Coordinates of C-alpha atoms in Angstrom, one line a residue:
Chain M
M1 CA -42.8 50.0 11.6
N2 CA -44.3 46.4 10.6
A3 CA -45.3 44.5 13.1
A4 CA -43.7 41.2 11.3
L5 CA -40.2 42.9 11.6
T6 CA -39.7 42.1 15.0
T7 CA -38.5 38.2 14.2
T8 CA -34.6 38.9 15.3
G9 CA -31.7 37.3 13.2
A10 CA -30.1 34.1 12.8
E11 CA -26.8 32.8 14.6
V12 CA -23.8 32.8 12.7
L13 CA -21.2 29.9 13.7
A14 CA -17.6 30.3 12.3
R15 CA -15.4 27.3 13.7
G16 CA -11.8 27.1 13.2
V17 CA -11.8 28.7 9.7
T18 CA -8.5 28.7 7.8
K19 CA -7.8 30.1 4.5
R20 CA -4.7 29.8 3.1
F21 CA -3.7 31.7 -0.5
G22 CA -1.0 30.8 -2.5
V23 CA 1.4 34.0 -3.5
R24 CA 3.9 33.2 -6.1
G25 CA 4.4 29.4 -4.7
Q26 CA 4.5 30.6 -1.5
P27 CA 1.7 29.9 0.9
V28 CA 0.3 32.8 2.8
T29 CA -2.3 32.1 5.6
V30 CA -5.3 34.6 5.4
L31 CA -7.2 33.3 8.3
D32 CA -5.8 31.2 11.0
D33 CA -8.3 29.4 13.1
V34 CA -10.8 31.6 13.3
D35 CA -13.8 31.0 15.8
L36 CA -16.4 33.8 15.3
R37 CA -20.1 33.9 16.8
I38 CA -22.7 36.3 15.8
A39 CA -25.7 35.8 18.3
P40 CA -29.4 36.4 16.7
G41 CA -30.2 40.1 16.2
E42 CA -26.5 40.8 17.6
F43 CA -24.2 43.6 15.8
V44 CA -21.1 42.9 15.2
S45 CA -18.3 45.0 14.0
V46 CA -15.1 43.3 12.4
I47 CA -12.1 45.9 12.5
G48 CA -8.1 45.2 11.7
P49 CA -5.4 46.5 9.5
S50 CA -5.6 45.8 5.9
G51 CA -4.7 42.1 5.0
C52 CA -6.0 40.6 8.6
G53 CA -8.2 38.6 6.6
K54 CA -12.0 40.4 7.4
S55 CA -13.1 40.7 3.8
T56 CA -11.9 37.1 3.3
L57 CA -13.7 36.2 6.5
L58 CA -17.1 37.8 5.1
R59 CA -16.3 36.2 1.9
I60 CA -16.8 32.8 3.5
I61 CA -19.2 33.2 5.5
A62 CA -21.3 34.2 2.7
G63 CA -19.8 31.5 0.6
L64 CA -18.3 33.4 -1.9
L65 CA -15.0 31.5 -0.8
D66 CA -14.6 28.1 0.6
A67 CA -12.6 27.8 3.7
D68 CA -9.8 25.0 3.6
E69 CA -10.4 24.4 7.0
G70 CA -12.9 24.7 9.4
S71 CA -17.0 25.5 9.2
V72 CA -19.4 28.0 8.8
A73 CA -23.0 28.0 9.9
I74 CA -26.5 29.9 9.9
N75 CA -28.5 29.0 12.7
G76 CA -27.1 25.2 12.2
E77 CA -27.4 25.0 8.9
A78 CA -24.4 24.8 6.2
V79 CA -23.6 27.9 4.0
P80 CA -24.7 26.4 0.9
Q81 CA -28.2 25.3 2.4
A82 CA -28.1 29.0 4.1
I83 CA -27.8 30.5 0.5
R84 CA -30.5 28.0 -0.7
H85 CA -32.7 29.8 1.3
K86 CA -32.0 33.2 1.0
A87 CA -30.5 33.8 4.5
M88 CA -28.2 36.3 4.4
G89 CA -28.0 40.0 2.3
L90 CA -24.9 41.6 1.5
V91 CA -23.8 44.7 1.0
P92 CA -21.0 45.2 -0.9
Q93 CA -18.3 48.0 -0.7
T94 CA -19.8 50.0 -3.5
P95 CA -23.2 50.0 -3.9
A96 CA -23.1 47.9 -7.4
L97 CA -26.4 49.2 -8.8
L98 CA -27.6 48.4 -12.5
P99 CA -27.8 51.5 -14.1
W100 CA -30.6 50.2 -16.6
R101 CA -33.1 50.2 -13.5
S102 CA -34.6 52.2 -11.9
V103 CA -33.9 52.5 -7.6
R104 CA -37.4 50.5 -7.2
D105 CA -36.2 47.7 -9.2
N106 CA -32.7 47.6 -7.8
V107 CA -33.9 46.9 -4.5
L108 CA -36.4 44.5 -5.9
L109 CA -33.6 42.5 -7.7
P110 CA -33.2 39.9 -5.2
T111 CA -36.6 39.3 -4.8
Q112 CA -36.7 38.5 -8.3
V113 CA -33.7 35.8 -8.3
N114 CA -34.4 32.3 -6.8
T115 CA -37.9 33.1 -6.0
A116 CA -38.7 29.5 -4.8
A117 CA -37.1 31.1 -1.3
N118 CA -39.4 33.8 -1.6
A119 CA -42.4 31.4 -0.2
G120 CA -43.6 32.2 3.2
R121 CA -41.1 35.1 3.6
N122 CA -41.9 38.5 4.8
L123 CA -40.7 40.3 2.1
L124 CA -40.8 44.4 2.6
D125 CA -42.5 46.7 1.1
V126 CA -40.0 48.5 -1.2
D127 CA -41.8 51.8 -1.4
E128 CA -42.3 52.0 2.2
L129 CA -38.2 50.9 2.9
L130 CA -37.0 53.3 0.5
T131 CA -39.1 56.1 2.3
S132 CA -37.6 55.1 5.6
F133 CA -34.2 55.2 3.9
G134 CA -35.4 59.1 3.2
L135 CA -35.6 57.9 -0.7
G136 CA -39.1 58.2 -0.9
K137 CA -38.7 60.8 -3.6
D138 CA -36.1 59.2 -5.7
L139 CA -38.2 55.7 -5.9
R140 CA -37.8 56.2 -9.9
K141 CA -34.5 57.8 -10.0
Y142 CA -31.9 55.6 -12.0
P143 CA -28.6 55.4 -9.9
R144 CA -26.6 58.1 -11.8
Q145 CA -29.1 60.5 -10.6
L146 CA -28.0 59.9 -7.1
S147 CA -25.4 60.8 -4.9
G148 CA -22.8 58.3 -3.5
G149 CA -24.4 58.1 0.0
M150 CA -28.0 57.6 -1.8
Q151 CA -26.5 55.0 -3.8
Q152 CA -25.3 53.3 -0.8
R153 CA -28.6 53.7 0.8
V154 CA -30.3 51.7 -2.1
A155 CA -27.4 49.2 -1.5
I156 CA -28.5 48.7 1.8
A157 CA -31.9 48.6 0.9
R158 CA -31.6 45.9 -1.3
A159 CA -30.0 43.6 1.2
F160 CA -32.8 44.4 3.7
V161 CA -35.7 44.0 1.3
F162 CA -36.2 40.1 1.1
D163 CA -35.8 40.2 5.3
P164 CA -33.1 37.5 5.8
P165 CA -31.8 37.0 9.0
V166 CA -28.5 37.6 8.6
L167 CA -26.6 41.1 6.9
L168 CA -22.8 41.2 5.7
M169 CA -21.5 44.5 5.3
D170 CA -18.2 44.8 3.4
E171 CA -17.2 48.2 4.7
P172 CA -20.2 49.9 3.0
F173 CA -19.5 53.4 3.7
S174 CA -15.8 53.5 2.9
A175 CA -16.4 55.1 -0.3
L176 CA -18.3 58.0 1.2
D177 CA -16.8 61.6 2.3
E178 CA -16.8 61.7 6.2
I179 CA -19.8 64.0 6.6
T180 CA -22.4 61.6 4.7
R181 CA -20.6 58.4 6.1
D182 CA -21.7 59.9 9.5
Q183 CA -25.5 60.4 8.1
Q184 CA -25.1 57.2 7.1
R185 CA -24.1 55.5 9.8
L186 CA -26.8 57.0 12.1
G187 CA -29.8 56.2 9.6
L188 CA -28.6 52.4 9.4
L189 CA -27.9 52.3 13.2
D190 CA -31.9 53.9 13.5
F191 CA -33.0 51.7 10.9
W192 CA -31.2 48.5 12.5
Q193 CA -32.6 49.0 16.1
S194 CA -35.9 49.3 14.6
N195 CA -35.5 45.8 12.4
R196 CA -32.7 43.8 14.6
R197 CA -31.0 41.4 12.6
S198 CA -28.0 39.4 12.9
V199 CA -25.2 41.8 11.5
M200 CA -21.5 41.7 10.7
F201 CA -19.8 44.5 9.6
I202 CA -16.8 45.2 8.6
T203 CA -15.0 49.0 9.0
H204 CA -11.9 50.5 9.3
S205 CA -13.4 53.3 11.5
V206 CA -13.2 53.0 15.5
P207 CA -16.2 55.4 16.2
E208 CA -18.2 53.6 13.8
A209 CA -17.8 49.7 15.0
I210 CA -18.6 51.6 18.5
L211 CA -21.6 53.8 17.7
L212 CA -23.0 50.6 16.0
S213 CA -21.9 47.4 17.3
D214 CA -22.9 45.3 20.2
R215 CA -19.5 43.5 20.3
V216 CA -16.3 44.9 18.0
V217 CA -14.0 42.1 17.0
L218 CA -10.4 43.2 16.7
M219 CA -8.0 41.2 13.8
A220 CA -4.2 40.9 13.6
A221 CA -2.6 40.4 10.3
R222 CA 0.0 37.6 9.2
P223 CA -1.4 35.2 9.7
G224 CA -5.2 36.6 9.9
R225 CA -6.5 35.9 13.4
I226 CA -9.1 37.4 16.2
A227 CA -7.0 39.5 18.5
E228 CA -9.4 40.4 20.8
I229 CA -13.5 41.3 21.1
T230 CA -14.4 44.3 22.9
E231 CA -18.4 43.9 24.4
I232 CA -19.6 47.6 23.8
D233 CA -21.9 48.1 26.7
L234 CA -24.0 51.0 25.2
P235 CA -27.3 51.6 26.1
R236 CA -29.8 51.3 23.3
P237 CA -31.0 52.8 21.4
R238 CA -28.2 54.9 20.5
D239 CA -28.3 58.1 19.1
E240 CA -25.7 60.6 18.0
S241 CA -25.1 61.8 21.6
V242 CA -23.1 58.5 22.4
F243 CA -20.3 60.3 20.7
L244 CA -20.0 62.3 23.6
S245 CA -20.4 59.5 26.6
P246 CA -17.3 59.4 28.7
Q247 CA -17.9 55.7 28.3
F248 CA -17.7 55.9 24.2
R249 CA -14.3 57.5 24.8
E250 CA -12.8 54.4 27.1
Y251 CA -14.0 52.2 24.2
E252 CA -12.5 54.5 21.5
I253 CA -9.1 54.7 23.5
R254 CA -9.2 50.7 24.4
I255 CA -10.1 49.8 20.8
R256 CA -7.1 52.1 19.3
E257 CA -4.9 50.6 21.7
G258 CA -5.5 47.5 20.4
L259 CA -5.2 48.5 17.2
R260 CA -1.9 49.8 17.9
R261 CA -0.7 46.6 19.4
V262 CA -1.8 44.4 16.7
M263 CA -0.2 46.5 14.0
K264 CA 2.8 46.8 16.5
N265 CA 3.1 43.2 16.3
A266 CA 3.0 42.6 12.8
Q267 CA 5.6 45.0 12.2
D268 CA 8.1 43.3 14.6
Chain J
M1 CA -30.8 81.3 1.1
P2 CA -29.6 84.1 -1.1
R3 CA -26.2 82.3 -2.4
T4 CA -28.6 79.8 -3.5
E5 CA -30.9 81.6 -5.2
K6 CA -28.2 83.5 -6.9
A7 CA -26.8 80.2 -7.9
S8 CA -30.1 78.6 -9.1
S9 CA -30.5 82.0 -11.3
M10 CA -27.0 82.0 -12.7
T11 CA -27.5 78.3 -14.2
M12 CA -31.1 79.3 -15.3
E13 CA -29.6 82.0 -17.4
L14 CA -26.9 79.6 -18.6
E15 CA -29.6 76.8 -19.3
Q16 CA -31.6 79.2 -21.1
T17 CA -28.6 80.9 -23.5
R18 CA -28.3 77.3 -24.6
R19 CA -31.4 76.0 -25.0
P20 CA -33.1 76.5 -28.6
R21 CA -35.4 79.7 -29.5
A22 CA -38.5 77.7 -29.5
E23 CA -38.8 76.1 -26.2
K24 CA -37.6 79.6 -24.2
A25 CA -40.2 81.5 -26.2
A26 CA -43.0 79.3 -24.8
G27 CA -41.5 80.0 -21.7
K28 CA -41.4 76.1 -20.4
P29 CA -39.6 75.7 -17.0
V30 CA -36.4 74.9 -17.3
K31 CA -35.8 71.4 -15.5
S32 CA -31.9 70.6 -15.6
A33 CA -31.9 67.2 -13.7
V34 CA -32.2 65.2 -17.3
P35 CA -32.2 67.9 -20.1
K36 CA -33.9 66.3 -23.4
V37 CA -32.4 67.5 -26.0
S38 CA -34.9 68.3 -28.9
A39 CA -34.0 67.8 -32.3
W40 CA -33.7 71.2 -33.0
A41 CA -30.7 71.5 -30.6
R42 CA -28.6 69.0 -31.7
W43 CA -28.8 71.0 -35.3
R44 CA -27.2 74.0 -33.3
F45 CA -25.4 76.2 -35.8
G46 CA -21.5 74.7 -34.6
L47 CA -22.9 71.7 -35.0
W48 CA -23.7 71.2 -38.9
V49 CA -21.8 74.2 -40.4
P50 CA -18.3 72.5 -40.6
P51 CA -19.2 69.3 -42.0
L52 CA -21.2 71.3 -44.5
V53 CA -18.4 73.2 -45.2
T54 CA -16.0 70.7 -45.4
F55 CA -18.5 68.6 -48.2
V56 CA -19.1 71.7 -50.4
A57 CA -15.4 72.0 -50.5
L58 CA -14.6 68.4 -51.3
G59 CA -17.4 68.8 -53.5
I60 CA -15.9 71.6 -55.5
A61 CA -12.4 70.2 -55.6
W62 CA -13.8 66.9 -56.9
E63 CA -15.4 68.9 -60.0
Y64 CA -12.5 70.7 -60.2
V65 CA -10.5 67.7 -60.9
A66 CA -13.1 66.0 -62.6
H67 CA -13.2 68.9 -65.6
S68 CA -9.4 69.2 -65.8
N69 CA -8.6 65.0 -66.0
P70 CA -11.9 63.4 -67.0
F71 CA -10.6 59.9 -67.3
V72 CA -9.4 60.1 -63.5
I73 CA -13.0 60.8 -61.7
P74 CA -16.2 61.5 -63.4
P75 CA -18.0 64.9 -63.0
L76 CA -20.6 64.5 -59.9
G77 CA -23.5 65.4 -62.4
N78 CA -22.8 62.9 -64.7
I79 CA -22.7 60.2 -61.8
A80 CA -25.9 61.4 -60.8
E81 CA -27.5 61.1 -64.4
S82 CA -26.0 57.5 -64.6
I83 CA -28.6 56.6 -61.5
T84 CA -31.5 58.4 -63.0
N85 CA -31.2 56.9 -66.2
D86 CA -31.2 53.5 -65.3
P87 CA -32.4 53.5 -61.7
S88 CA -33.8 49.6 -61.8
A89 CA -30.6 48.6 -62.4
Y90 CA -28.6 50.1 -59.3
W91 CA -32.1 49.4 -57.3
N92 CA -31.6 45.7 -58.1
N93 CA -28.3 45.6 -57.6
L94 CA -28.4 47.0 -54.4
L95 CA -31.1 44.7 -53.2
V96 CA -29.0 41.9 -53.7
T97 CA -26.2 43.4 -51.9
L98 CA -28.4 44.6 -49.2
K99 CA -29.7 40.9 -49.0
E100 CA -26.3 39.6 -48.5
V101 CA -25.3 42.3 -45.7
A102 CA -28.7 41.5 -43.7
V103 CA -28.8 37.8 -44.0
G104 CA -25.1 37.4 -43.8
G105 CA -24.9 40.4 -41.1
G106 CA -27.6 38.9 -39.2
A107 CA -26.5 35.8 -38.9
A108 CA -23.1 37.1 -37.8
I109 CA -24.9 38.8 -35.3
V110 CA -26.8 36.2 -33.8
L111 CA -24.0 33.6 -34.1
G112 CA -21.5 36.1 -32.5
Y113 CA -23.7 36.8 -29.7
L114 CA -24.6 33.0 -28.9
L115 CA -20.9 32.1 -29.3
A116 CA -20.1 34.6 -26.5
V117 CA -22.6 33.3 -24.2
L118 CA -21.5 30.0 -24.8
M119 CA -17.8 31.0 -24.1
C120 CA -18.5 32.9 -21.2
E121 CA -20.5 30.4 -19.3
F122 CA -18.3 27.1 -20.4
K123 CA -14.6 28.4 -20.3
I124 CA -13.6 25.0 -21.7
L125 CA -15.6 25.9 -24.9
E126 CA -13.4 29.4 -25.1
R127 CA -10.3 27.7 -24.8
A128 CA -11.1 25.1 -27.7
L129 CA -12.5 27.7 -30.2
M130 CA -10.9 31.0 -29.5
P131 CA -7.7 29.8 -31.0
V132 CA -9.4 28.4 -34.2
V133 CA -11.2 32.3 -33.9
M134 CA -7.8 33.6 -34.2
V135 CA -6.6 32.1 -36.7
I136 CA -9.4 32.8 -39.3
M137 CA -9.4 36.2 -37.7
V138 CA -6.0 37.0 -38.9
T139 CA -6.5 35.5 -42.1
P140 CA -7.4 38.3 -44.9
V141 CA -10.8 37.8 -46.2
I142 CA -9.7 38.3 -49.8
A143 CA -7.8 35.4 -49.4
I144 CA -10.2 33.2 -48.0
A145 CA -13.2 34.6 -50.7
P146 CA -12.1 32.8 -54.1
A147 CA -11.5 29.7 -52.1
L148 CA -15.0 29.8 -50.7
V149 CA -16.6 30.3 -54.2
V150 CA -14.5 27.4 -55.7
A151 CA -16.1 25.3 -52.9
F152 CA -19.7 26.5 -52.9
G153 CA -20.5 28.0 -56.4
F154 CA -21.6 31.1 -57.5
G155 CA -24.5 31.3 -55.6
M156 CA -25.7 33.5 -52.6
L157 CA -24.3 31.0 -50.0
P158 CA -20.3 31.6 -50.3
K159 CA -21.5 35.2 -50.3
Y160 CA -23.4 35.1 -46.7
I161 CA -20.3 32.8 -45.4
V162 CA -17.6 35.5 -46.5
T163 CA -19.9 38.2 -44.7
I164 CA -20.1 36.0 -41.9
I165 CA -16.6 35.5 -41.3
V166 CA -15.7 39.1 -41.7
A167 CA -18.4 40.2 -39.4
I168 CA -18.6 37.6 -36.6
F169 CA -15.5 38.9 -34.9
P170 CA -16.2 42.2 -33.3
I171 CA -19.5 40.7 -32.3
L172 CA -18.0 37.9 -30.8
I173 CA -14.9 39.5 -29.3
N174 CA -16.9 42.7 -27.7
S175 CA -19.9 40.7 -26.4
L176 CA -17.7 38.1 -24.6
A177 CA -15.9 41.4 -23.0
G178 CA -19.2 42.8 -21.7
L179 CA -20.5 39.6 -20.7
R180 CA -17.2 39.5 -18.2
A181 CA -17.3 43.0 -17.6
V182 CA -20.2 42.8 -15.0
D183 CA -19.6 44.4 -11.4
P184 CA -18.1 41.8 -9.3
G185 CA -20.5 43.5 -6.5
T186 CA -23.9 43.0 -8.2
L187 CA -23.1 39.6 -8.8
D188 CA -21.8 38.7 -5.3
V189 CA -25.3 40.5 -3.9
L190 CA -26.9 37.9 -6.7
R191 CA -25.0 34.8 -5.5
V192 CA -25.5 35.0 -2.0
V193 CA -29.1 34.4 -2.2
D194 CA -28.4 31.7 -4.9
A195 CA -29.4 32.9 -8.1
S196 CA -29.2 30.4 -10.6
R197 CA -27.0 30.8 -13.4
W198 CA -29.9 31.9 -16.3
E199 CA -31.2 34.4 -13.7
I200 CA -27.4 35.8 -13.4
F201 CA -27.2 36.0 -17.0
W202 CA -31.2 37.5 -17.6
R203 CA -30.5 40.2 -15.1
L204 CA -26.9 41.1 -15.5
R205 CA -24.7 39.8 -17.6
F206 CA -27.5 40.2 -20.7
P207 CA -28.5 43.7 -20.1
G208 CA -24.8 44.5 -18.8
S209 CA -23.0 43.3 -22.0
M210 CA -25.3 45.4 -24.6
P211 CA -23.1 48.7 -24.7
Y212 CA -20.2 46.2 -25.5
F213 CA -22.5 44.4 -28.0
F214 CA -23.6 47.7 -29.9
A215 CA -19.7 48.7 -30.0
G216 CA -19.2 45.7 -32.0
L217 CA -21.8 45.9 -33.9
R218 CA -21.0 49.4 -34.9
I219 CA -17.6 47.7 -36.2
A220 CA -19.6 44.7 -37.4
I221 CA -21.8 46.2 -39.8
P222 CA -19.4 48.1 -41.9
F223 CA -17.4 45.0 -42.0
A224 CA -20.7 43.2 -43.3
I225 CA -20.8 45.5 -46.3
I226 CA -17.3 45.1 -47.0
G227 CA -17.5 41.3 -46.8
A228 CA -20.5 41.3 -49.4
A229 CA -18.8 43.8 -51.6
V230 CA -15.4 41.2 -51.3
A231 CA -18.0 38.2 -52.0
E232 CA -19.0 39.7 -55.1
F233 CA -15.6 41.3 -56.8
V234 CA -14.4 37.5 -56.5
A235 CA -17.2 36.0 -57.8
A236 CA -17.9 38.5 -60.7
G237 CA -19.1 35.8 -63.2
E238 CA -22.3 36.1 -61.6
A239 CA -23.4 40.2 -62.3
A240 CA -25.5 40.8 -59.0
G241 CA -24.7 42.5 -56.6
L242 CA -23.1 46.2 -56.5
G243 CA -19.6 44.6 -55.8
A244 CA -19.7 43.1 -58.7
M245 CA -21.3 46.0 -60.9
V246 CA -18.5 48.4 -59.5
S247 CA -15.7 45.5 -60.6
I248 CA -17.4 45.1 -64.1
A249 CA -17.6 48.7 -64.4
A250 CA -13.8 49.5 -63.4
S251 CA -12.8 46.6 -65.7
Q252 CA -14.6 48.5 -68.7
A253 CA -13.5 51.6 -67.5
N254 CA -16.9 52.6 -67.4
L255 CA -16.6 55.6 -64.7
E256 CA -20.0 56.9 -63.9
V257 CA -21.1 53.1 -63.2
T258 CA -18.3 52.5 -61.2
W259 CA -18.9 55.8 -59.1
A260 CA -22.7 55.0 -58.8
G261 CA -21.9 51.9 -57.6
I262 CA -19.4 53.1 -54.9
S263 CA -22.1 55.7 -53.8
M264 CA -24.8 53.4 -53.1
F265 CA -22.0 51.3 -51.1
C266 CA -21.9 54.5 -49.1
V267 CA -25.3 55.6 -49.0
L268 CA -26.3 51.5 -47.7
G269 CA -23.6 51.7 -45.2
L270 CA -25.0 55.3 -43.5
L271 CA -28.5 54.0 -43.5
F272 CA -27.2 51.1 -41.4
V273 CA -24.7 53.1 -39.1
A274 CA -27.7 55.9 -38.8
A275 CA -30.2 53.2 -37.7
L276 CA -28.2 51.6 -35.3
T277 CA -27.3 54.7 -33.6
L278 CA -31.0 55.5 -33.3
L279 CA -31.8 51.9 -31.7
R280 CA -29.0 52.3 -29.9
R281 CA -30.1 55.6 -27.9
R282 CA -33.6 53.8 -27.6
I283 CA -31.9 50.9 -26.3
L284 CA -28.9 52.0 -24.2
W285 CA -30.6 55.2 -22.4
W286 CA -28.8 54.1 -19.6
D287 CA -25.4 53.9 -21.2
N288 CA -24.7 57.3 -22.4
H289 CA -21.2 56.7 -23.2
G290 CA -20.3 56.1 -19.6
R291 CA -21.5 60.0 -19.2
A292 CA -23.7 60.9 -16.6
P293 CA -27.4 62.3 -17.8
K294 CA -27.0 65.4 -16.0

């Protein structure tokens, strides 16, 4: 891997983030006083039932939505400044590739806008990046010629290409079938372990969260809040074999119990 | 892997039976990823024979009616003769109408798209202008045209205006829908890196709106021809253009000239639509009407 890639990510610090939406005149608190810190180079997964506000939290950190109360800072900087410096890369739920651009040109897209923020930055070599994503033969293909899993890999490469210290991933594998998903998870794990950045990763899958993360944040709904945080103390670099370890099983049981508690409380 | 081999040889066979003879004889390898349909393949039997049969049947029916009722429609031969007897008259009138369609339609395309961009970027403009657009759109152009001729005289200007009025709406409405229908995921990806409005327009909205824009063109071009014809009809005092020619000939019960003029309109429309189809194939190869190029 490129030696310059050893730099780690930035700190993401959300404090007292509160967001309300009006639903038919009734204000609904989607996020209630949420505090979250992602250390530089830390991989944090956020998991929780639908409606717990995990996507809303990600959108607020990404600057796509404003919080009603509270603040978000990226390495001590407010979100609008961080955005201006291209400090964050986003992987949306769907690949969202442009059908008229080749794979290579789709990945290059973020480097072609706001070019002022490219100065002094370590733009990755696209061909090398895509090759390490297993897409070396598909550089000139168009998105429609790729499978869903390959398309999502292109979308992840697009977030990594301008080497942002923070990556925000909103259920990137949720639209894939289970076998493809496993393959993509391990691919991402592999790539991230040799290119550590701060990651906020939203998911619905407990094993996925444990496999990838340093910490798993469990959120509860109505109002959306952080219920508990589990440190995943599995040795790195990890690979498929962690699925078989007894600690993995323990983490899975603990987080699933937490999920059950959170769901039960929501029903009461 | 015997199974895969069998499967692929079966697709080979299928591909080959479907492929044109010329290529099969040459023994070219079958590339199935993005098959290039040759001009010859598009002329397969099932494609061109049915419409040909329809046209021949219509022609026979036409000739039958024309010969038994010569005062309803003229025989096709007489129409052709009328054109070959005085080609320059038809040619000159065709050029006048062509100019109206080109100038009026061209202005409608440019103005319609620009207006759509402005309405997309500044919502207040849409609020301000869309009601006016609706009012004009629901008013029949045939009712507006005489008033415009009174206002602007018999020159080319009222004809351009009528053509613009008819052709601008499909462009405006479709382009606006297209500019708005961009993938929200891509929009988010661009916003997180602080892409400017111009960058979002140029990299995302403009290319993304093209399929909608072309769908608008497909409606707008025949509309532009209608606009030109209507304008010429109501300003028949000035005997120029195919519309004026048809209108005058019909009032004199000159069936050959009437139908020759109509057929010119027809050819004009077909040429424009054919050119548009070719242009679309060049520019929107990636859209393919939403189908995957597999």
